[in-house]
XYZ file of C-alpha atoms in Angstrom:
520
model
C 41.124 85.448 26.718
C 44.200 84.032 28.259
C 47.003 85.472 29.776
C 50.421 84.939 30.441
C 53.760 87.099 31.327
C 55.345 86.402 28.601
C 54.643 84.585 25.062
C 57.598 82.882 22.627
C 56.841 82.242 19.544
C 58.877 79.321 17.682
C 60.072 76.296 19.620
C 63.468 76.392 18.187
C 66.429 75.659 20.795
C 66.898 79.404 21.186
C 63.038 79.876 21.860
C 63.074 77.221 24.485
C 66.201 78.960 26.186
C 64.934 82.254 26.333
C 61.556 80.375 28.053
C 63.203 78.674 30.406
C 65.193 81.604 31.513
C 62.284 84.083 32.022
C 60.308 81.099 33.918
C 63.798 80.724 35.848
C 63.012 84.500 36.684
C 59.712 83.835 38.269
C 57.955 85.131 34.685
C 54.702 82.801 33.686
C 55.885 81.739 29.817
C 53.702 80.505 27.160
C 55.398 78.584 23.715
C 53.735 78.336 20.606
C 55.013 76.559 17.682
C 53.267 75.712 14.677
C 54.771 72.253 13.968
C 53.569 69.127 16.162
C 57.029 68.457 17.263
C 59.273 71.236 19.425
C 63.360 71.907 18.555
C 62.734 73.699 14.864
C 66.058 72.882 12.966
C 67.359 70.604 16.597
C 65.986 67.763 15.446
C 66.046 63.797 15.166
C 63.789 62.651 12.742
C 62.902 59.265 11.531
C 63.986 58.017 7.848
C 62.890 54.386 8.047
C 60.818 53.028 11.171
C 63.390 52.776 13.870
C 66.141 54.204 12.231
C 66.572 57.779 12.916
C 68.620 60.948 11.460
C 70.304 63.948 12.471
C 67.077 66.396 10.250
C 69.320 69.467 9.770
C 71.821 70.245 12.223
C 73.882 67.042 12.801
C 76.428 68.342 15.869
C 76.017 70.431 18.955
C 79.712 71.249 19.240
C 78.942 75.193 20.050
C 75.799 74.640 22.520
C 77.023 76.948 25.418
C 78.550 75.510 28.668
C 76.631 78.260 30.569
C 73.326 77.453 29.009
C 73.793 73.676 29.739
C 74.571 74.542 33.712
C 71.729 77.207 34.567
C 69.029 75.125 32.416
C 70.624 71.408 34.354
C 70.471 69.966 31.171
C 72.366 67.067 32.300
C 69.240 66.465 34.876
C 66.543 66.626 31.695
C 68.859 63.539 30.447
C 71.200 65.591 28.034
C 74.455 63.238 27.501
C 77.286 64.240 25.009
C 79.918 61.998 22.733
C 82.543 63.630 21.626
C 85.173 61.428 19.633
C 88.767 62.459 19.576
C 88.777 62.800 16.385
C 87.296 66.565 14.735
C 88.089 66.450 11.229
C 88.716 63.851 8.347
C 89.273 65.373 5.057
C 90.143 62.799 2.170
C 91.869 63.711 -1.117
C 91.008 61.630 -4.567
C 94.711 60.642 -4.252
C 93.879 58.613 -1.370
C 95.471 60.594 1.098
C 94.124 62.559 4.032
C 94.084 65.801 6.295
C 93.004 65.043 9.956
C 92.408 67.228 12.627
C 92.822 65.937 16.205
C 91.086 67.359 19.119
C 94.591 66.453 20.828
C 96.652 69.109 18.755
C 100.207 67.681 19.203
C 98.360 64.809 17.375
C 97.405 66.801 14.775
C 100.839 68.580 14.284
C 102.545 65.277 14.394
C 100.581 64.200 11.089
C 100.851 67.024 9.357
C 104.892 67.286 8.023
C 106.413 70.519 7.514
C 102.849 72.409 7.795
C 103.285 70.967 11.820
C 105.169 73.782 13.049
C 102.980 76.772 11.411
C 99.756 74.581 12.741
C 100.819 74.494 16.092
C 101.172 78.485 16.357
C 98.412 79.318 14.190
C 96.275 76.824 16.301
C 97.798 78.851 19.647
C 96.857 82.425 17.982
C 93.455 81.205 17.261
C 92.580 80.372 20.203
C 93.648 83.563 21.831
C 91.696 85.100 19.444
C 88.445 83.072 19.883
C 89.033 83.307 23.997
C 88.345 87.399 23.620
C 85.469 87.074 20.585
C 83.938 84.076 22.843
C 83.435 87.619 26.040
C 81.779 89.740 22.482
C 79.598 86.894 21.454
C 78.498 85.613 24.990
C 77.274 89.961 26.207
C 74.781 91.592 24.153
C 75.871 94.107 21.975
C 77.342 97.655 22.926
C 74.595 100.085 22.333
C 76.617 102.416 19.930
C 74.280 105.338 19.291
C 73.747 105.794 23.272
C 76.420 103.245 25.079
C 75.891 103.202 28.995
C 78.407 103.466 31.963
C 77.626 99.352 31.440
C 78.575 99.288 27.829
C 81.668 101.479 28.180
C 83.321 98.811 30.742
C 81.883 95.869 28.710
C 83.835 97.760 25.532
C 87.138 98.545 27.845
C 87.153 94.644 28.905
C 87.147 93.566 26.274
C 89.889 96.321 24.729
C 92.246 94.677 27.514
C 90.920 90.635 26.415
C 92.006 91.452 22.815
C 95.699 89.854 22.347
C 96.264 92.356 19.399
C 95.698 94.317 17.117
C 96.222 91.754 14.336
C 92.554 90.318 15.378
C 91.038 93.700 13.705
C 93.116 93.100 11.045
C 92.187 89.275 10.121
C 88.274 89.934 10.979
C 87.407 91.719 7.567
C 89.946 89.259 5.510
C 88.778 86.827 3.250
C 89.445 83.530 5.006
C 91.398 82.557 1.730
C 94.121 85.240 2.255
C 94.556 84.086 5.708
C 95.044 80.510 5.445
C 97.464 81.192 3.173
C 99.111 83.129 5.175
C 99.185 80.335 7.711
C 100.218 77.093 5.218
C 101.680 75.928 2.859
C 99.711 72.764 2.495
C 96.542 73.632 -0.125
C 94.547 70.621 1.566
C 95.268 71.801 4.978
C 93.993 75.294 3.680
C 91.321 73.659 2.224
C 90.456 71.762 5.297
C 90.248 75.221 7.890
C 88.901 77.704 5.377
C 85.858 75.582 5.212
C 84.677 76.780 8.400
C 84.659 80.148 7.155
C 81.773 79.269 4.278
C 80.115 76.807 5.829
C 76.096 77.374 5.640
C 76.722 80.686 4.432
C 76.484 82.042 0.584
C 80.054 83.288 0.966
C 82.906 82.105 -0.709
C 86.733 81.936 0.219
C 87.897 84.614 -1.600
C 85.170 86.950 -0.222
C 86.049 89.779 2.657
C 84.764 88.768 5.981
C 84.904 84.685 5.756
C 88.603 84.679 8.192
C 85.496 86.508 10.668
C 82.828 83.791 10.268
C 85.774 81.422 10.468
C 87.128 83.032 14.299
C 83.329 83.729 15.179
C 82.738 79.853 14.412
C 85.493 78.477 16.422
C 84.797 81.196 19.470
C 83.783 79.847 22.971
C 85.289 76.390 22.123
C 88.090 74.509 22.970
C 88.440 73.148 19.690
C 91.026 75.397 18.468
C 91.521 75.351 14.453
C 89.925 71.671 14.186
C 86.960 73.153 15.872
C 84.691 71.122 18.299
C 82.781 67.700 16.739
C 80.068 66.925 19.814
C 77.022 64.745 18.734
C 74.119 64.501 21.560
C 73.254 61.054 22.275
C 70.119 60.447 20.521
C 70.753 63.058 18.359
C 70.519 66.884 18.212
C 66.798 66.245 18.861
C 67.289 65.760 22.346
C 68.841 68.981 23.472
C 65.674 69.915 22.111
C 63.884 67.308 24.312
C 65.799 68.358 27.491
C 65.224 72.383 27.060
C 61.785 71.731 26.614
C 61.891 69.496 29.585
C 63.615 72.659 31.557
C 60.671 75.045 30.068
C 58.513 73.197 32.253
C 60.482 72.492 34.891
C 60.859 76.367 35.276
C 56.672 76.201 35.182
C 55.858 77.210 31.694
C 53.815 75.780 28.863
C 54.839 74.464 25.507
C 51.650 74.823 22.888
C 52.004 72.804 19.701
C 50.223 73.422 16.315
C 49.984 76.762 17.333
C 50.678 79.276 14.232
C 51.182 82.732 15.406
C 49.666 85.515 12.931
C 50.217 88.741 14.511
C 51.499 89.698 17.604
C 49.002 92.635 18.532
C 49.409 95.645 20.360
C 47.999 98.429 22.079
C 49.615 101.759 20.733
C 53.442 101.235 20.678
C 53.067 98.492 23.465
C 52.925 94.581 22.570
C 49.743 92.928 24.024
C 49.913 89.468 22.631
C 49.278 87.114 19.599
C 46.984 85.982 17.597
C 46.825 82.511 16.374
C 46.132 81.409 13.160
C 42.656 80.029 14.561
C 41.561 83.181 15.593
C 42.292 82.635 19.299
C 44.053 85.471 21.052
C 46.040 85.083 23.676
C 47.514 88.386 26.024
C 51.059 88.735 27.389
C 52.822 92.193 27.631
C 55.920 90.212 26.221
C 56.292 88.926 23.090
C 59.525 86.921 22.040
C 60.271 85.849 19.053
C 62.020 82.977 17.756
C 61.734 83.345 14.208
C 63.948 84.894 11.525
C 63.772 88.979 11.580
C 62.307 89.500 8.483
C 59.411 87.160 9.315
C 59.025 88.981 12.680
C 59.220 92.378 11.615
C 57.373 92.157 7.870
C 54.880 89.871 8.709
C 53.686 90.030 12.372
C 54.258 93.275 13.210
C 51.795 96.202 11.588
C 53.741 98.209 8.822
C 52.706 101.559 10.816
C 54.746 100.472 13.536
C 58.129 100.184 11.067
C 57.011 102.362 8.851
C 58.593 102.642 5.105
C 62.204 103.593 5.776
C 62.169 100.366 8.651
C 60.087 98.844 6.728
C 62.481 98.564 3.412
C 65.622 97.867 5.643
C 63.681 94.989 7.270
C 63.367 93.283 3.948
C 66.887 94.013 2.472
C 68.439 92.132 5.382
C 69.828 89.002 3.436
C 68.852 85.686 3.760
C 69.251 83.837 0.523
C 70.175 79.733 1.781
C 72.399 77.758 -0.176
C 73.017 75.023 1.750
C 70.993 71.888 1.398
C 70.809 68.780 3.547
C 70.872 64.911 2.535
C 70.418 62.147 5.247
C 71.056 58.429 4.038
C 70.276 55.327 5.915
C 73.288 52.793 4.382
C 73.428 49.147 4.464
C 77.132 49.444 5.561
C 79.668 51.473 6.371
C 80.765 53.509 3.929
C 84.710 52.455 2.346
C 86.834 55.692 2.201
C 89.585 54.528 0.825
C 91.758 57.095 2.897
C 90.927 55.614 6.317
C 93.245 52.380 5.419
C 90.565 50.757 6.494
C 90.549 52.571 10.264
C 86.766 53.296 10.987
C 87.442 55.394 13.901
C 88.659 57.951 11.363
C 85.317 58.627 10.516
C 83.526 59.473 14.044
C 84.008 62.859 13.730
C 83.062 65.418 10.643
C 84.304 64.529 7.294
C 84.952 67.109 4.996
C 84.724 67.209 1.089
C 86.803 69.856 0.267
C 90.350 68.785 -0.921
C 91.810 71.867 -2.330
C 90.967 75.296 -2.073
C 90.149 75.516 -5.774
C 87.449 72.769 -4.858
C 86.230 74.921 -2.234
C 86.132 78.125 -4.820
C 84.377 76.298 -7.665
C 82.125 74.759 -4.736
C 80.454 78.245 -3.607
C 80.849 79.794 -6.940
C 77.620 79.015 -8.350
C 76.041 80.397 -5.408
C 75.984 84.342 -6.770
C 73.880 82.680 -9.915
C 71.738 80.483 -7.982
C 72.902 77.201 -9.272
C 74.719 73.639 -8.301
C 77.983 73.265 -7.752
C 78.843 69.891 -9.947
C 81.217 68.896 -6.751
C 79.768 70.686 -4.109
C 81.227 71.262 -0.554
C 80.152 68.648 1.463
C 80.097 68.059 5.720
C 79.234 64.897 6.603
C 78.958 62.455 9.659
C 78.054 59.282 10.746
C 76.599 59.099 14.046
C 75.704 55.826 14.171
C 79.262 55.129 14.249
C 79.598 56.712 18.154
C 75.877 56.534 18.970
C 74.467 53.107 17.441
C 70.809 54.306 19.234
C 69.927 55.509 16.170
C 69.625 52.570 14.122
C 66.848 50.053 15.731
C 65.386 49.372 12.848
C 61.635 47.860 13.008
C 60.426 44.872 11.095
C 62.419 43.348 7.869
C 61.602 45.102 5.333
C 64.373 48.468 4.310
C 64.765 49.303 7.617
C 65.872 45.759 8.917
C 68.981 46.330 6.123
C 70.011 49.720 7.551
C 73.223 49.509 9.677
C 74.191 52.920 9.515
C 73.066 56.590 8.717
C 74.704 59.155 6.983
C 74.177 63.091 7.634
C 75.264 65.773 5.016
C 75.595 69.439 4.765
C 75.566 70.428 1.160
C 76.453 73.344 -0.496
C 76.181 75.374 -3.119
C 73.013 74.508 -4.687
C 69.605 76.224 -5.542
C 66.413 77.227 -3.869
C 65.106 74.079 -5.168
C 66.269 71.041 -6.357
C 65.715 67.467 -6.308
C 69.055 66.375 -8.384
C 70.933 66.930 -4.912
C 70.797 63.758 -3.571
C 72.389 62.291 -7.133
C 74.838 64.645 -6.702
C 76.161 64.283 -3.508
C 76.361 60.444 -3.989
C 77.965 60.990 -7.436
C 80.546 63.284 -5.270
C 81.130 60.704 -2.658
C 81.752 57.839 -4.712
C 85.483 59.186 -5.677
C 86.444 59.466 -2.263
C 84.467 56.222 -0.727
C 84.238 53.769 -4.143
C 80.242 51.794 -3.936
C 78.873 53.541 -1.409
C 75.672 54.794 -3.744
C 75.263 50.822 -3.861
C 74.449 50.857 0.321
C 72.148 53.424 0.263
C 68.520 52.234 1.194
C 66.786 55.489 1.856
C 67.461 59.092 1.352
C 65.857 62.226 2.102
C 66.609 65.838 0.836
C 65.501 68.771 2.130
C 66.377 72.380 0.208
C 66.548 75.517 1.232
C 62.713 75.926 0.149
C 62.005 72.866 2.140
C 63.838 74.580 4.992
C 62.269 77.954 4.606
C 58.489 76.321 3.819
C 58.731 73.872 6.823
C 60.754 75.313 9.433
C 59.906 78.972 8.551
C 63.573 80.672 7.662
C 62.892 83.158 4.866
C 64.694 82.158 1.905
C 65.857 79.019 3.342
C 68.651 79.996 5.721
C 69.896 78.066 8.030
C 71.249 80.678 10.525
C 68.340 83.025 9.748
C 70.523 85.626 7.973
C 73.445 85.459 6.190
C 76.549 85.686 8.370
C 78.522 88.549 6.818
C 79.990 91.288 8.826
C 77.474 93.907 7.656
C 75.112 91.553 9.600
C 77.198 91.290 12.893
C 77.194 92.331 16.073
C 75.517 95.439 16.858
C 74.398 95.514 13.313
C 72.646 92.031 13.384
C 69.524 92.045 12.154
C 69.873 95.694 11.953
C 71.785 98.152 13.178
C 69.731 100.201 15.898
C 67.631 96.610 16.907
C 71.009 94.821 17.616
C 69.767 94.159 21.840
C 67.019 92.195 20.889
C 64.584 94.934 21.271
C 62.229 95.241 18.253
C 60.557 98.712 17.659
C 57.466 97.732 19.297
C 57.799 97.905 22.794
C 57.560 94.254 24.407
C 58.504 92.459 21.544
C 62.081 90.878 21.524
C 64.045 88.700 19.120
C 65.348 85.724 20.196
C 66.808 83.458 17.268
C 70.143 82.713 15.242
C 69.160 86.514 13.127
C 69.766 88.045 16.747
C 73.289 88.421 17.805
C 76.055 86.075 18.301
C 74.008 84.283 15.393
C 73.160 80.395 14.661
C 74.505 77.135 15.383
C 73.189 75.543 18.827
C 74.590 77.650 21.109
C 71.587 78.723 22.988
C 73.106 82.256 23.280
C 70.881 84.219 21.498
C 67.838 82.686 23.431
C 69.869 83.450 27.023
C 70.372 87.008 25.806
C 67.120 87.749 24.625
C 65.634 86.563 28.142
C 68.394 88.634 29.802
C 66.782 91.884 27.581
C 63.280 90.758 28.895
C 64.680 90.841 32.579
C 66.602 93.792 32.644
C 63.455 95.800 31.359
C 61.576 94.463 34.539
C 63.884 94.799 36.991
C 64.364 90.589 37.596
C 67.250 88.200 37.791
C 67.003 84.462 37.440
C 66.654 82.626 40.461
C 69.583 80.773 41.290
């Protein structure tokens, strides 16, 4: 039987983090992930031979700066692009919202909605600066806070600009932009931030917090941050994997986990799908929390109360992906013919009635006839991506198209026919320059990549589900009920996107319960 100090299961980004860290820390890690390839939802996948896509996440504008620096990702061959550019959002009428990453760019395009962006844009980021010291510490432990957790709790008390930040956190994100503008496509074009990849919509309490928790620990201010890796998000996956070995431990592929077993109320290890056991006293996991909890763990150790709480947390995806490999660049007509327009995300959401009737159909489980739609073309900044092979489709492609898609069901292959359908009012013949497609749904996502009911970020993002209450309230530090056992993915607190954070916080848990800091 083999042995390690510590086992993580899932080779997600936030797995590979949490790895590195401990091996950082002088701890022996082990990785197992049941796929052949590591990175879980980081990843750059190929469409036609040569021409590769963006699979499911398609920017790593969030990935922490901390992470990036104690991991040397830079040395493991991590390079960024980040066009100036953030946000185009065209309107049918052929005009356009775009948000700058310069913001006195951004204010100068807008007209009389300049002035009110400019000083919502200033209180945002104030806002963001103290939520960025909440989401980068693990969560307060509220039943039995330490000495610790009372100055974590008083620093940030004196971070916090004002009160008006409790105020706009439970708000629906509709309310606030509206307070904010007067513009209904500028509305349109920030409130989108606050649904995105959730099952939320505008007009629901809590979206103006996924909206400041989104933009948090970023200079990006209301535009947000648009950062593409070169080669695609695959290879932040490639260079953390490179810094789990650098910091000595293994990476194991095709490796289901089945169990992670235990001797009375103390993890021992895993066993494999195979039959092959392998011992650790830690046991981190990188999968969602229900997965972790209802299927790996034995029911006596949550028993039924846990148990039933475990398997109400919500995770119902209804977002959807569609990657296109195009013959051309795409014509939106509201560019005036200005490519560089398009470099950064482009947003399908014109009007914040489009944005309500978008995530409507969510609550009934059906598809939005225009949904919301996030798009980019990184070919357009990173042209890497397209060297196609031979002449057949692939020698046609000159550019490929990622998109974020939602609402739409569990399941369903008319996706791809709608999102082309949706695009061709804003950018006329572009279904005519698409050579291949694929769609993945949120069954795809949860059958292949292992997210119960198909969500992206593991759980749904609500406020119920944040914090100190994220999975659950009581297992909000990463420590699961069995001792040893630790969560490390986007259902662990701050949450998804490729920050890293949950994985660094996780290994920080592991640490502090052995008494060891990472080796500088």
């Amino acid at each position: 039987m083999k042995r390690f100090d510590a086992i993580v299961i899932g080779a997600g980004h936030n797995g590979l983090v949490c790895a590195a860290y401990v091996g950082l820390a002088g701890l022996r890690a082990l990785v197992l992930e049941r796929r052949d390839v590591v990175g879980g939802m980081a990843e750059t996948s190929e469409i036609l031979p040569g021409v590769r896509v963006p699979t499911l996440a398609h920017t790593v504008g969030r990935l922490s700066a901390k992470v990036g620096r104690d991991l040397r990702l830079r040395s493991h061959g991590l390079a960024f692009i980040e066009p100036s550019v953030r946000v185009f959002a065209p309107r049918p009428d052929g005009g356009a919202t775009v948000l700058w990453g310069d913001a006195n760019r951004t204010v100068a395009g807008l007209g009389a909605d300049g002035t009110a962006y400019a000083a919502a844009d200033q209180t945002v980021r104030e806002w963001a600066s103290a939520l960025a010291e909440l989401m980068a510490r693990a969560p307060i432990d509220l039943a039995a806070p330490s000495v610790g957790d009372i100055f974590s709790g008083l620093r940030l008390r004196a971070r916090t600009p004002s009160a008006d930040l409790l105020r706009v956190m439970p708000m629906a994100v509709r309310d606030l932009v509206g307070e904010w503008f007067k513009s209904d496509a500028l509305q349109a074009a920030v409130a989108a931030r606050g649904v995105l990849l959730s099952g939320l919509a505008p007009r629901m309490p809590g979206t103006a917090g996924v909206l400041l928790t989104d933009l948090a620990g970023n200079d990006g201010g209301l535009a947000g941050q648009t950062v593409f890796a070169r080669g695609g998000p695959g290879a932040v996956s490639a260079a953390l994997a490179a810094a789990v070995r650098a910091a000595g431990g293994q990476i194991r592929l095709g490796a289901a986990v089945t169990k992670v077993r235990r001797d009375g109320e103390q993890a021992r290890g895993v066993t494999l799908e195979s039959g092959e056991e392998i011992d650790a006293p830690i046991v981190v996991s990188n999968l969602d929390p229900r997965t972790t909890l209802l299927d790996l763990v034995d029911p006596e150790v949550l028993g039924p109360r846990l148990g039933w709480r475990a398997a109400n947390i919500r995770a119902r995806g209804v977002t959807a992906k569609v990657n296109l490999a195009l013959s051309d660049l795409p014509a939106f007509a509201a560019t005036r013919g200005d490519a560089q327009l398009l470099k950064g995300r482009v947003l399908i959401a014109p009007s914040m009635r489009y944005l309500d009737l978008a995530m409507r159909p969510a609550k009934f489980g059906a598809m939005a006839e225009q949904p919301l739609l996030e798009l980019t073309i990184p070919s357009l900044s990173d042209p890497s991506l397209v060297a196609p092979i031979g002449r057949g489709k692939a020698g046609k492609v000159k550019h490929v198209m990622s998109v974020i898609v939602q609402a739409v069901p569990y399941t369903s292959r008319e996706i791809g026919d709608v999102v082309i359908s949706t695009l061709e009012e804003y950018a006329p013949g572009v279904g005519a320059l698409v050579i291949e497609r694929q769609v993945i749904t949120p069954r795809d996502i949860e059958r292949d990549y292992g997210a119960s009911g198909g969500h992206p970020m593991h759980a749904e993002v609500a406020l119920d589900q944040f914090y100190a209450w994220r999975p659950l309230h009581g297992y909000g530090r990463y420590r699961m009920p069995l001792r040893g056992l630790y969560l490390a993915g986007a259902g662990a607190h701050p949450g998804g996107g490729l920050t890293g954070l949950p994985g660094r916080l996780a290994a920080q848990a592991v640490l502090d319960d052995r008494g060891r800091k990472v080796k500088a």
